[in-house]
Amino acid sequence: MNESLLINFAVVILFLPLLGFIVTLLLGKKVSKIFIFENLVMLIGLILSIVLLIAKVTTFNNVSISSEFMWIDMGDVPVIGQIQIFLGLLLDDISALMIFVVFLISFLVHFFSIDYMKGDIRYNRYFAYLGLFTFSMAGIVLTHNLLMMYIFWELVGVSSYLLIGFWFEKKSASDAGKKAFIVNRIGDLGFLLGLLTLFLTYNTFSFVEIFTEISQGNLPLNSEFGLTITGIFIFCGAVGKSAQFPLHVWLPDAMEGPTPVSALIHAATMVAAGVYLVVRIFGILTADAMLIIATIGALSALIPATIALTQNDIKRVLAYSTVSQLGYMIMALGVGAYKFAFFHLITHAFFKACMFLGSGSVIHAMHHEQDIQNMGGLRKKMPITYATFLISAIAISGIPLTSGFLSKDGILAGTYAFGTLTGHWYFPFIGFLVAMMTAFYMFRLIILTFHGEPRNKEKYEHAHESSFIMVMPLVVLSILSFFIWYTPNPMDPEAGWMYSDWIKNPELHTPENLRFGFMQSDVTSVITPPGEHRIMYSETYTAALHHVHGSAVFLSIAMAVLGILLAFVMYQWKKISADILADKLKPLYKFSYNKWYFDELYHKIFVAGTIGLSRLIAWFDLKVIDGIVDGSAAVTKAFSKSIGWFDDNVIDGLVNLTASVSAFIGLIFSKFQTGKVQTYIIMVIFSLVILLFLFKSF
Amino acid sequence: MEIYDIIFYLFAAITLLSAFFVVTSRNIVHAAFYLLFTFFGVTGIYVLLGADFVAIVQLIVYVGGILILLIFGVMITNKITQVDIKTGTVHTLPAAIGVGLFTGIVGAVILNTEWRIVDSPMPVATLSTLGEMLLTEYVLIFELLGILLLVALIGAASMARK
Amino acid sequence: MEVTLTHFLIVSTILFCLGIYGIVTRKNAVMVLMGIELILNASNINFVAFSRFGNFGLQGQLIALFVIVLAAAEAAVALAIVLNVYKTFVNVNVDEIDSLRD
């Protein structure tokens, strides 16, 4: 297998879902079984992506392969210079891993949906949309330039909009779709600005070329501030797509879509695209930008976690948990724990998808009941769903032997090390606090849903374990939540292949003086192969990580166990009454229960503000513009009246005269038209004879 | 006067006389019968011009095909039981004057023209040459005519069935 | 008088004019068709005659063959039209069919 074959594989993987989308959409109404085709396409894509991943981590471990072609050649544009826009694919360690994750979860969700969506009136169209989404996501993952990424970024937004509003007959669903789309647009505006700033400076969209320029010291807008602001602009896109504070409000509402969609888009892949974007541009972030990113991440981890503590809708709890975990990843990137952030992206994708699909299974069994206060005791009815959900919950809480422990512990250690190195202690503080809250609300969810006595007897009686088609993805995903797939040593990710071999530390391109102290290259760690200037991660950070690792492990386990214990005390053994506690902390409880009043706040400021502005403009329009228009209309009307008189009397008279003359002539000549062909022929003959006489050609 | 000339005048007379009867006869079946003789006469003229294959095709297609078709048309469109198979004529006088004048003029044109005549020998057998031309130089027209014939047949059939 | 091109042309002219006369005067549509056949024959005589006396080889004869094919096609289509006319107007008298006037 050589590099060009690998690229061909990537191209096929990219376009397979598009094929599935087009075929399924076009034939959806005619062929009722066409969804099988879509599933088959996804299965092929999955197999190809596994092959790709294996080839990448074995034969091509250290190379990043890219291939490009010229899309638009604008030639020599005045002022700007030579503009040539290239499109292409880039295969490196993270894109190969990511494409595998996307296709695995996408296939499992397709498979799960076969049963979950059964009986829906737009069954095939649903699968077509899933195909479109997978195509766009693959585009984001595989692209080698920012422009293509932006295009697929918007395509992902569209397919997410279509899928959230899939049941558009329901007003709340179509509203949620619109909300997601509009909120995302705000973030995308930032992304676009960042993209244009980079293009204005370098005349290229390609990651590699931009990175090279920056490492040579050419900064955007020729200033250090330019580089910082560009990084933050592009990060805005991630804020929108990954539902980070303050744009996180769309994700909980997006739970109006079908549950498998929530698993695919709003837990595992699309929201991960934001993190992926930050991972891609990690090498050009300045210390200031990273600090802002870490702060946003920390806030996004903390706020939704507090909200999740009190929510009663099973999917909303999971949604806030997702925002919180994504905040973790963003925070990890901000503090420089690049590898752990990406590691957590993958492990989180698996167990969160498993939990969402598990909640889908529960909702399906309970006939679309989503309120956990009406559930309880489902453990006996749905043992497999319970087991897989439990494994995922343990993983997300960060208990050892799970994948979640490995990555989450790494992130916590990363923030800890960051604290020791820079003195920003609130990152580790928030991190450990959120870890406890995560464990608490996850087990609160499990206890209320699966343990105890059924609170709604009628629905409980009808509940049953889901079919094989729905259980199989759960089992696969929960198996992937064990440590063994990532490392042989359950306590230390660094012993494993995923952390040490597959994900590599990025090259840094930011000028030395703009980085955090611990990220500056020290002489001992700079590896300089001939002809290549490669800057590796500083030893300082690695050393700090090792130093705090022990205490971080201890603390994170302690926090998780504390959270779980608290959940059991409050909800299983009922030693502390949750209601009384809520009553005592009433203001806090209400604040959390009402989601910090974000929706109300945004409604007051932006929606009401827009309406007020519109009213003002409408008033201006009615009074001033309409006045001018009416005035000019009156003038025109008077003028038209005089012209109309002239027209009626003079012009029409001439026209009528012409018409009557024509009518008179026509009356004479119409006698010749008998309608009989034979008389016509006689006339032709006579005319011919007359002509021949006239010209005397004989 | 050679024997060739006598035969020509004979055939010309047969052709023109029977053609005259075709256009004047009141009985439509008689007219069809005279048309047969006209075709025979024309066939004879072809033979005199050395066009043996054209003559045979004329005989087969016109006499065997088109004429039969016309007679069928007569029989379908006139109720056979009625004797009203005779048909009248209209405005004969202006037609006769016009056509007569026209004949005179065209005849005068022909007689007053200096024709450049190449006295080539009478062709012996034209069939193989014609066949070769049809399948080489004129093959496109040949194929197009085949398609035209097919389209005409299908069109005629579908129109007649309607 | 030796028979040459002129003789054949005169014969074909007369045949042609008789055909025209037939087309113009006959009431019955089938008779009109017969007139058309006469005209086509007249033209064919011209082609063959020019082929014999001109320096054209056998091209004239070839065109005469093509004309015969066209005549066959024309007869078939025309008769189908006549049948349709018959169904529409119950007769095939050309002089009574004057819907072209409207």
PDB file of C-alpha atoms in Angstrom, chain C residues 2 10 13-15 24 27 35 40 47 60 83 93 97:
ATOM      1  CA  GLU C   2     -35.498  11.019 -84.886  1.00  0.00           C
ATOM      2  CA  ILE C  10     -42.820  17.018 -74.368  1.00  0.00           C
ATOM      3  CA  THR C  13     -44.853  18.007 -69.904  1.00  0.00           C
ATOM      4  CA  ILE C  14     -48.189  16.845 -71.185  1.00  0.00           C
ATOM      5  CA  LEU C  15     -48.351  14.160 -68.527  1.00  0.00           C
ATOM      6  CA  VAL C  24     -57.693  20.719 -59.823  1.00  0.00           C
ATOM      7  CA  LYS C  27     -63.950  16.041 -56.606  1.00  0.00           C
ATOM      8  CA  GLY C  35     -53.273  13.131 -60.371  1.00  0.00           C
ATOM      9  CA  LEU C  40     -44.543  12.108 -60.135  1.00  0.00           C
ATOM     10  CA  PHE C  47     -34.957  12.296 -64.727  1.00  0.00           C
ATOM     11  CA  GLY C  60     -30.826  10.331 -62.904  1.00  0.00           C
ATOM     12  CA  LEU C  83     -59.479   7.712 -44.436  1.00  0.00           C
ATOM     13  CA  ASN C  93     -65.154  15.317 -51.756  1.00  0.00           C
ATOM     14  CA  ILE C  97     -63.929  20.475 -47.457  1.00  0.00           C
TER      15      ILE C  97
END
